[in-house]
XYZ file of C-alpha atoms in Angstrom:
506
model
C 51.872 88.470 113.014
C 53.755 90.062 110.154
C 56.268 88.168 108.510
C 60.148 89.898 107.935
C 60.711 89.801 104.379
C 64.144 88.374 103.276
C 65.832 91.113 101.412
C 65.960 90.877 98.012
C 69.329 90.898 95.799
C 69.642 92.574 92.643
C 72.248 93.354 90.192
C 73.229 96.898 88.642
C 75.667 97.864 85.850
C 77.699 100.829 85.396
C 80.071 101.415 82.575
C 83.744 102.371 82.948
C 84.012 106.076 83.989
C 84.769 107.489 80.377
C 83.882 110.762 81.628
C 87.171 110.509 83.547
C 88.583 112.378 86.617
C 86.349 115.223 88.496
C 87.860 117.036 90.863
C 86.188 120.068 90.801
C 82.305 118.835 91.302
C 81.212 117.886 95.045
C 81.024 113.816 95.753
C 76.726 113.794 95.319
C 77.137 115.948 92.354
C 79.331 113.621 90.105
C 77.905 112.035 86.725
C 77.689 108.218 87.015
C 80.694 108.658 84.398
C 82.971 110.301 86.235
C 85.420 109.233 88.280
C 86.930 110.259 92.305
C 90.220 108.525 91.318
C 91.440 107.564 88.329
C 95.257 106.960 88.532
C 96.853 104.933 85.480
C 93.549 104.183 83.803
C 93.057 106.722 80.581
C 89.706 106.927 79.962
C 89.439 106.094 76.059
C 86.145 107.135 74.215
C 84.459 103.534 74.907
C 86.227 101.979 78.157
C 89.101 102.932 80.435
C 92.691 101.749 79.259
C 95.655 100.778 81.419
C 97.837 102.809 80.367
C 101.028 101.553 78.601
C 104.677 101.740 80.026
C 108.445 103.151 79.431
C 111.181 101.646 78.623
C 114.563 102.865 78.752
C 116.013 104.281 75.120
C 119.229 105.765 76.244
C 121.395 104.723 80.098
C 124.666 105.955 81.628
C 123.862 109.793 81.277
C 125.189 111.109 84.962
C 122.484 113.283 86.219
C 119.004 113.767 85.886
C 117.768 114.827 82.266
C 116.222 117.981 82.432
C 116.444 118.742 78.040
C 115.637 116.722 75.208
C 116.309 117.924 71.604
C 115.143 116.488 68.624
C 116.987 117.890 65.529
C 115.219 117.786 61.868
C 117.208 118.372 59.372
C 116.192 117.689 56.141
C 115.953 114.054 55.989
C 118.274 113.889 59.323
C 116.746 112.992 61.858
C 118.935 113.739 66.026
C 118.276 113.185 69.154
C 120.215 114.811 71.933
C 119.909 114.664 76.146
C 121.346 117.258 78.094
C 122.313 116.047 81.841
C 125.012 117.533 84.544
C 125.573 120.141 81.704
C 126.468 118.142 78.988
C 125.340 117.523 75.958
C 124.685 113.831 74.693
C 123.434 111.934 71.413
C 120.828 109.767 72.060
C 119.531 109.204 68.402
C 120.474 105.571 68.899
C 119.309 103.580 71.987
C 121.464 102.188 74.375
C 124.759 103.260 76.795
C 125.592 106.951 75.580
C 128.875 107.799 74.260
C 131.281 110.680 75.011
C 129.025 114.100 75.378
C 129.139 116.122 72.537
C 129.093 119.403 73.995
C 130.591 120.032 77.672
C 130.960 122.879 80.259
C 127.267 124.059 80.324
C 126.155 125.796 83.641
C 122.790 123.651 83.651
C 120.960 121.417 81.967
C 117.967 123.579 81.520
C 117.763 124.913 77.891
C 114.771 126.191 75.235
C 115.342 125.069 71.614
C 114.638 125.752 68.170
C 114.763 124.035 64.642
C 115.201 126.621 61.959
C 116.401 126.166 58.352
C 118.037 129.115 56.556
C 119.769 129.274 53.243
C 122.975 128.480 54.780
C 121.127 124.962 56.262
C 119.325 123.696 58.834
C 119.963 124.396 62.324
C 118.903 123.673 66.128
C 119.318 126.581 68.156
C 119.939 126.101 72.139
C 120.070 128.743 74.621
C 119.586 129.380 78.771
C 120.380 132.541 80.138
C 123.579 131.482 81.299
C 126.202 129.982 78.438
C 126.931 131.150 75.621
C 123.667 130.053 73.369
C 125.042 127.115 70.639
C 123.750 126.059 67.333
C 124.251 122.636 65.869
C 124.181 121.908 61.756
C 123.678 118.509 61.632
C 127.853 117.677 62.233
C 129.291 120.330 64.441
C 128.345 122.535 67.415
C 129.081 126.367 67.616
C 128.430 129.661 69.458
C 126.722 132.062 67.250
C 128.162 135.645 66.842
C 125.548 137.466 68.331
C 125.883 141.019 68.705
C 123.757 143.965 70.285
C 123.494 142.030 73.377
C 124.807 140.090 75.870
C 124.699 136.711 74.425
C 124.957 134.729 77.545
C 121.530 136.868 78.865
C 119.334 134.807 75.980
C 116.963 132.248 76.687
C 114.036 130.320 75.220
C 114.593 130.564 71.330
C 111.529 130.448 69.042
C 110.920 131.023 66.044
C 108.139 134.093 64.922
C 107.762 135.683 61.267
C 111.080 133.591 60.344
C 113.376 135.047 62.967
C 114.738 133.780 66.035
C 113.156 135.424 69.114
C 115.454 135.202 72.505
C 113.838 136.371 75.957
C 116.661 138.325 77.810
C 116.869 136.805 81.237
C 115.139 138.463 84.240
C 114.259 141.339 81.876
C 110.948 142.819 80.047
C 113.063 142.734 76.591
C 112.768 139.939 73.971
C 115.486 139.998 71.310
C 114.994 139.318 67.976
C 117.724 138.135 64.646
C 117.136 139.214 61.026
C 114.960 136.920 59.012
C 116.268 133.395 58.458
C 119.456 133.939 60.600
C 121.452 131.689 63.236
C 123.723 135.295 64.080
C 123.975 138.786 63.428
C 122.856 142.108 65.286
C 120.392 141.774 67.273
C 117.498 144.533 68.501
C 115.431 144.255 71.344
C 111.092 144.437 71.492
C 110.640 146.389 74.961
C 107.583 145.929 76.653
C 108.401 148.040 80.073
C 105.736 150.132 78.898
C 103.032 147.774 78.450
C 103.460 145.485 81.579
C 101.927 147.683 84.401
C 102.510 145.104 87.062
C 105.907 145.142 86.602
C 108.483 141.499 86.513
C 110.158 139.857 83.900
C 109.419 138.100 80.802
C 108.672 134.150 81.653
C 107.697 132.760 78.170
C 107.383 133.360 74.459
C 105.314 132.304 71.634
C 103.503 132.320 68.266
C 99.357 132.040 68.230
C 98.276 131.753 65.411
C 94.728 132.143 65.109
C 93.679 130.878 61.675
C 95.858 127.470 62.192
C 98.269 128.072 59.125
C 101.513 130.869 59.109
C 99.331 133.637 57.631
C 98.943 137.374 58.500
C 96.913 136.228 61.771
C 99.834 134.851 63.476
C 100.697 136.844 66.563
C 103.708 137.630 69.143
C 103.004 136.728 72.212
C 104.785 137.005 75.715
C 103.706 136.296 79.466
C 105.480 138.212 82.234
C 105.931 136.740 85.638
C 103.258 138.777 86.924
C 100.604 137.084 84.926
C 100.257 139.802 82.208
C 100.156 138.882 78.552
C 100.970 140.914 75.748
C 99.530 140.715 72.191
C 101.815 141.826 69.313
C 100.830 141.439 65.791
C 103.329 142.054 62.583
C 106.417 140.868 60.471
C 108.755 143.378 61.495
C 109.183 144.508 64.862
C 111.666 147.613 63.337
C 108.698 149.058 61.426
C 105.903 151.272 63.100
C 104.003 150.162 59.963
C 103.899 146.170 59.877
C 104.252 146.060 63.930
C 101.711 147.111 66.477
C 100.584 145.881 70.059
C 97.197 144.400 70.023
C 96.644 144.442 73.817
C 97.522 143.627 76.998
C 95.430 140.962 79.421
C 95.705 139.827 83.184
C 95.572 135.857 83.961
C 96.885 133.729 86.750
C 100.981 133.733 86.875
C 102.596 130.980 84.985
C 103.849 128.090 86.110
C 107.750 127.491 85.133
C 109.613 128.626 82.278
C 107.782 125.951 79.650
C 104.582 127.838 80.181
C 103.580 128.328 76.950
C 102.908 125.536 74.147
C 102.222 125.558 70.648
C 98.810 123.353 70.395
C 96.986 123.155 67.023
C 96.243 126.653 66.025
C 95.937 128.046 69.157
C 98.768 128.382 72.167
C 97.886 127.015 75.953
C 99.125 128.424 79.212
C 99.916 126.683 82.038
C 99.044 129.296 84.733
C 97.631 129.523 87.977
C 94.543 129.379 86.563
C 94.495 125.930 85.042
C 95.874 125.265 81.428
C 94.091 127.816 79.333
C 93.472 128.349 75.575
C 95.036 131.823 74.334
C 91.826 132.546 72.423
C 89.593 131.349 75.717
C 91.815 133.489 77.864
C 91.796 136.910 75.621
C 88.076 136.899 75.680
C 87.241 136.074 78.857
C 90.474 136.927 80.729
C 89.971 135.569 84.613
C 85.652 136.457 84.907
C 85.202 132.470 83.765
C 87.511 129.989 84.976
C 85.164 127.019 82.938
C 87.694 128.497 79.670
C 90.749 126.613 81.300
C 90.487 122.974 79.496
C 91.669 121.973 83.221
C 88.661 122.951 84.678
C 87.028 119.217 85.270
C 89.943 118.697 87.364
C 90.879 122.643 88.925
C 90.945 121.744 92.265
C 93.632 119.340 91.709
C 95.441 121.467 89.284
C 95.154 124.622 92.535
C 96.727 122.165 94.807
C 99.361 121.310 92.356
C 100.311 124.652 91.610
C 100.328 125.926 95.631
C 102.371 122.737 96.312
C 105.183 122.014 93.773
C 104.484 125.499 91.497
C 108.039 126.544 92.047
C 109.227 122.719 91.166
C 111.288 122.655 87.474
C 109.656 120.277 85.476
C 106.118 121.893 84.874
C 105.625 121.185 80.588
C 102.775 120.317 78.216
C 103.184 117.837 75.518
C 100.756 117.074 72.775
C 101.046 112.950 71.788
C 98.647 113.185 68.629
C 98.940 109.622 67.570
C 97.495 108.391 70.877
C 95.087 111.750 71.444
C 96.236 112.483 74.360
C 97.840 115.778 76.226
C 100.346 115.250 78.923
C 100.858 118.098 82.161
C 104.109 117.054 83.821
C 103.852 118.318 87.443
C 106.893 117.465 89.551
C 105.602 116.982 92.961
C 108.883 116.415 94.149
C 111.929 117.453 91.876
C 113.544 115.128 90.202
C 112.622 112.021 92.620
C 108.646 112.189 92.034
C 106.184 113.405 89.428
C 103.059 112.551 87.383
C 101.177 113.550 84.392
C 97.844 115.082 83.972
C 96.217 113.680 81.394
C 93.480 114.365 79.093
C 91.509 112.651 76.357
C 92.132 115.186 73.307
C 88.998 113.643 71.353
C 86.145 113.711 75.078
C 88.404 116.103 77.280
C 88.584 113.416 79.901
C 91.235 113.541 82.493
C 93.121 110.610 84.162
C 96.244 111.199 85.994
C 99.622 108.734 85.334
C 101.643 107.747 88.625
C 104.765 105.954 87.825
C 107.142 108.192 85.427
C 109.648 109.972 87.198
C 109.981 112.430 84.200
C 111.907 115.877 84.405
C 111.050 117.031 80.531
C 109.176 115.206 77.339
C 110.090 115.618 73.773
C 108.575 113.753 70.728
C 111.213 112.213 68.681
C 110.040 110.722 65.024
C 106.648 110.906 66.502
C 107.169 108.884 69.710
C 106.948 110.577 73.144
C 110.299 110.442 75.556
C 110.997 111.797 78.828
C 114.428 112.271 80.988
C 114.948 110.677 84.201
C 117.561 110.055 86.633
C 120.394 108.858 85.020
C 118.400 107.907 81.636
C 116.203 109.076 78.707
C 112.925 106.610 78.304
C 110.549 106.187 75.168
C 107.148 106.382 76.827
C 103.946 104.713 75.791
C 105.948 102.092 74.719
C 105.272 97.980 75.780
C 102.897 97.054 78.846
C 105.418 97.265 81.396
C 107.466 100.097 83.406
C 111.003 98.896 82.899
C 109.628 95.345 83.167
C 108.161 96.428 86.847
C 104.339 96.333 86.920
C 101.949 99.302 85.961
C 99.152 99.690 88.722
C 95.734 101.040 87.788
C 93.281 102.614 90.660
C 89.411 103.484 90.025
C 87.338 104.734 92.148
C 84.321 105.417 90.540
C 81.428 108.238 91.234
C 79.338 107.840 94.238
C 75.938 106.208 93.168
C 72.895 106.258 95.405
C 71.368 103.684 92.520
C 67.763 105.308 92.343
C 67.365 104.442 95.909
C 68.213 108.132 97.966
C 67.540 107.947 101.613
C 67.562 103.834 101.459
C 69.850 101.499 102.863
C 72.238 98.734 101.006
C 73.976 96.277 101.442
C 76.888 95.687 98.555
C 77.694 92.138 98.736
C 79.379 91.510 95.251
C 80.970 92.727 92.389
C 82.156 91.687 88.735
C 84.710 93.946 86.709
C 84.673 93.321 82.911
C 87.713 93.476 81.351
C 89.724 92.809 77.960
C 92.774 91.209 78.137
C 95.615 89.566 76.475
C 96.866 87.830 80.034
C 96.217 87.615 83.467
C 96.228 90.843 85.601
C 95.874 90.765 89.368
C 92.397 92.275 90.111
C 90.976 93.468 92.973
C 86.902 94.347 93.148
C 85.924 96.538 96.064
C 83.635 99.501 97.126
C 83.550 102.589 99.431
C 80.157 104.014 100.853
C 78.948 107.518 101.924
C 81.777 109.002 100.489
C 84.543 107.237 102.485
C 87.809 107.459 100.853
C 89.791 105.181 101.885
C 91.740 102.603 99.805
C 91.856 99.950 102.748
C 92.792 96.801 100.266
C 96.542 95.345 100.183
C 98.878 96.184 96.980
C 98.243 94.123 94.000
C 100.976 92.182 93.053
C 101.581 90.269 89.490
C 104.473 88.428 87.190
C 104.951 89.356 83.447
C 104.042 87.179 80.963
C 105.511 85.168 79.262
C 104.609 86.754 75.866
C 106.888 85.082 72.876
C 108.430 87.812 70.678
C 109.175 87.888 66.804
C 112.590 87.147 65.991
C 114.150 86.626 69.436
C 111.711 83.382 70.760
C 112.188 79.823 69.991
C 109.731 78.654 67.392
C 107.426 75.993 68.522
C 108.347 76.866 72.359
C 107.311 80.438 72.744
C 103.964 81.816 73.733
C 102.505 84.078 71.546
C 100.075 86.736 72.755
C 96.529 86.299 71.376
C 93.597 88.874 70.630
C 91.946 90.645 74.114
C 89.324 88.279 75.693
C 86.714 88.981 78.108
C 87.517 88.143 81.684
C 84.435 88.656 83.888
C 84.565 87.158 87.848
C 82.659 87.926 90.740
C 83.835 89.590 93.935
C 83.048 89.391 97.649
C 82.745 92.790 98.539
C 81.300 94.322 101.868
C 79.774 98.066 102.613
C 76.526 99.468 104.188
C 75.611 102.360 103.147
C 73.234 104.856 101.306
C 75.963 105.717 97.999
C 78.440 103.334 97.024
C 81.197 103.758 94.569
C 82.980 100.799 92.999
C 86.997 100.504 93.025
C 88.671 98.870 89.951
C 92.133 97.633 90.771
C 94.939 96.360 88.718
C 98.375 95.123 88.706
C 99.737 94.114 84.943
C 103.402 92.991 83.392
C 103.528 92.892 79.662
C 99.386 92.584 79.779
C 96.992 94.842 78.096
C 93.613 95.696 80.166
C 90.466 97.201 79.416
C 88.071 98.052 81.816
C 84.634 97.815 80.213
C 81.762 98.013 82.698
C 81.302 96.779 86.595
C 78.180 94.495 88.029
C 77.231 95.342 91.928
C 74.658 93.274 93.620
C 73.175 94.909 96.298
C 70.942 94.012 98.743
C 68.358 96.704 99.594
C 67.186 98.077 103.065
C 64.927 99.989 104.427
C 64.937 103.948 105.308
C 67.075 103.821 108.626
């Protein structure tokens, strides 16, 4: 009589999904690197960081903040929110004063720093108000002529002149060289954009990465055409040609286009594209868009909140990272698409409630309801805990077609306290996060200068926390779920042990 064998345990290892966030590849399809889920966890070139927190630089603006400026003048250094159509100076943290400038129609506004020889200068303008320029002491409407100056939006700056796109039109505006005023003369592309629409967004590609003869004009119309210009001066048929026109997805809000490196991105309904990817390619190969690891999520996001205001790209270089804002629900509810600038890993943030970013003295911000918060900043939103969620590829673990049984598993960490953690796993490509909320207190990290010496506790180096997990799941795949709940505690997630317990065929 044959004897049952019991079955035998055995441990695996899988590293922290570096490879970050897939949502484009199907769930058997996935590298063991990759990720289903990967909400507040950036995955860093060797392990998966919880990302940091906000806290609040500036309070007591009315409204939501839907502008920051920072102004550069020389050694001068501004900062300035714009909320319920005023205009604030944030430049020092804390309760804001009396607003600076008042009466604006919105709080929606493109901006420029520009130095001439008469100084240097922010320029502001929306399509509505009169556009303003400040000088480092006062605030002014330029005497702009040749146009309606209330029709100009979304300075930039191009071949040392200000470039304005005239609301709801297919004409950009443009100032002499090095000028906050004067006549201005229009760039009409009517005849180029065969679809039709207005102009959405603006901007400077420059191809060679420095302000040489390779930087080019370029503008995005509502209907998803862009057109090419290439020159210094739009008023000569010499120095001032088209270079050509190309079709791509519509973009996505009036922030569209952003200045990255030496080449420009657009966010699109394509993804977020490089201009040189997109003008060789145009739409035949959507693997150009850098998004395209995670396009299915970016489709969804742009069918569902596309018309939302908040869509913007920001570039933080001294953390490598590239933020999407995509307001899911205006001014209430949004989250960041994030990708590793050094692997072009993705993660996604959950947790700042961000209408706009700016980088101020090379520090990220974003406006909120009512206040303007320096991001990346301490290991704690507003002292309220940050919440990472992992749910890692789907694994059949060299066993396809055979039966486990998951019994335990052991995240490895680094930390500097003691996070809430919560081991689990989902099989055959079950989805559901069935575990309660995580819940933590800060801790009670001693800080320089404000704790009492020989009382305070001072936060040490990262140490490796590794415990074991009962977990339970039958299945063929499995995929292990890293959770987290931290207050003023740093976390690293390294690697994950699963014991399973293997079975036979059926």
């Amino acid at each position: 009589m044959a004897v049952a064998k019991r079955a035998v345990s055995q441990p695996v290892s899988l590293p922290s999904p570096t490879g970050g966030w897939n949502a484009r590849d199907g769930l058997t399809a996935m590298g063991p690197l990759d990720a289903v889920t990967l909400t507040n966890w950036f995955p860093a070139t060797t392990e998966c960081q919880l990302r940091f927190g906000y806290t609040k630089w500036a309070t007591g603006l009315p409204a939501q903040v839907e502008t920051l400026m920072a102004y550069s003048g020389g050694s001068t250094d501004e900062f300035f929110a714009i909320s319920d159509g005023e205009v604030y100076d944030i430049t020092t943290s804390g309760g804001v004063g009396a607003a600076v400038v008042t009466g604006l129609t919105n709080s929606r506004w493109g901006y420029l720093n520009l130095a001439t020889p008469g100084g240097n200068f922010l320029s502001m303008a929306n399509g509505v108000d009169a556009p303003y320029v400040y000088n480092g002491s006062t605030w002014t409407n330029p005497a702009i002529t040749g146009v309606t100056a209330t029709t100009l939006e979304n300075p930039i700056l191009y071949a040392q002149r200000q470039f304005f796109i005239q609301k709801d039109t297919l004409k950009t505006w443009y100032l002499p060289v090095q000028s906050i005023a004067g006549a201005a003369n229009a760039v009409d592309v009517a005849a180029f954009a065969t679809k039709g629409g207005y102009i959405v967004a603006h901007g400077t590609w420059t191809i060679d990465a420095g302000q040489g003869v390779d930087d080019h004009y370029v503008v995005m119309t509502s209907k998803g055409q862009v057109i090419v210009f290439q020159g210094t001066d739009p008023s000569s048929v010499t120095s001032w040609q088209m270079v050509g026109v190309w079709d791509i997805g519509a973009p996505v809000g009036a922030r569209s286009l952003y200045k990255y490196a030496g080449d420009m991105l657009l966010v699109c309904e394509d993804g977020v594209i490089p201009m040189s990817a997109a003008l060789q390619s145009s739409r035949v190969n959507p693997k150009v868009a850098i998004t395209d690891k995670i396009q299915f999520a970016i489709s969804e996001a742009i069918t569902d909140y596309g018309n939302n205001f908040g869509w913007q790209l920001i570039y933080v270089p001294t953390i490598n990272q590239l933020w999407l804002n995509v307001p899911v629900d205006e001014g209430n509810s949004q989250q960041q698409y994030v990708m590793n600038t050094i692997s072009g890993s993705w993660c996604n943030f959950t947790g700042w409630n961000a209408n706009c970013f700016e980088l101020f003295q090379d520090q990220p911000y974003f406006g909120g309801d009512g206040y303007v918060a320096k991001a990346w900043d301490t290991n704690a939103d507003d002292d309220t805990n940050i919440n990472g969620y992992g749910l890692q590829a789907f694994n059949n673990f060299n066993g396809a077609g055979t039966l486990k049984r998951f019994t335990m598993s052991r995240p490895i960490l680094r930390t500097d306290g003691a996070p809430s953690i919560y081991a689990g796993i989902d099989v055959d490509f079950n989805l559901n996060d069935l575990s309660a909320p995580l819940t933590t207190s800060p801790l009670g990290i001693a800080y320089w200068d404000a704790a009492t010496w020989d009382t305070g506790v001072w936060g040490g180096a990262l140490q490796v926390i590794q415990n074991w997990q009962g977990i339970h799941g039958v299945g063929y795949y499995g995929a292990p779920i890293v959770k987290v709940a931290a207050n003023r505690t740093q976390v690293r997630w390294v690697s994950t042990d699963i014991v399973i317990e293997g079975g036979a065929i059926l």
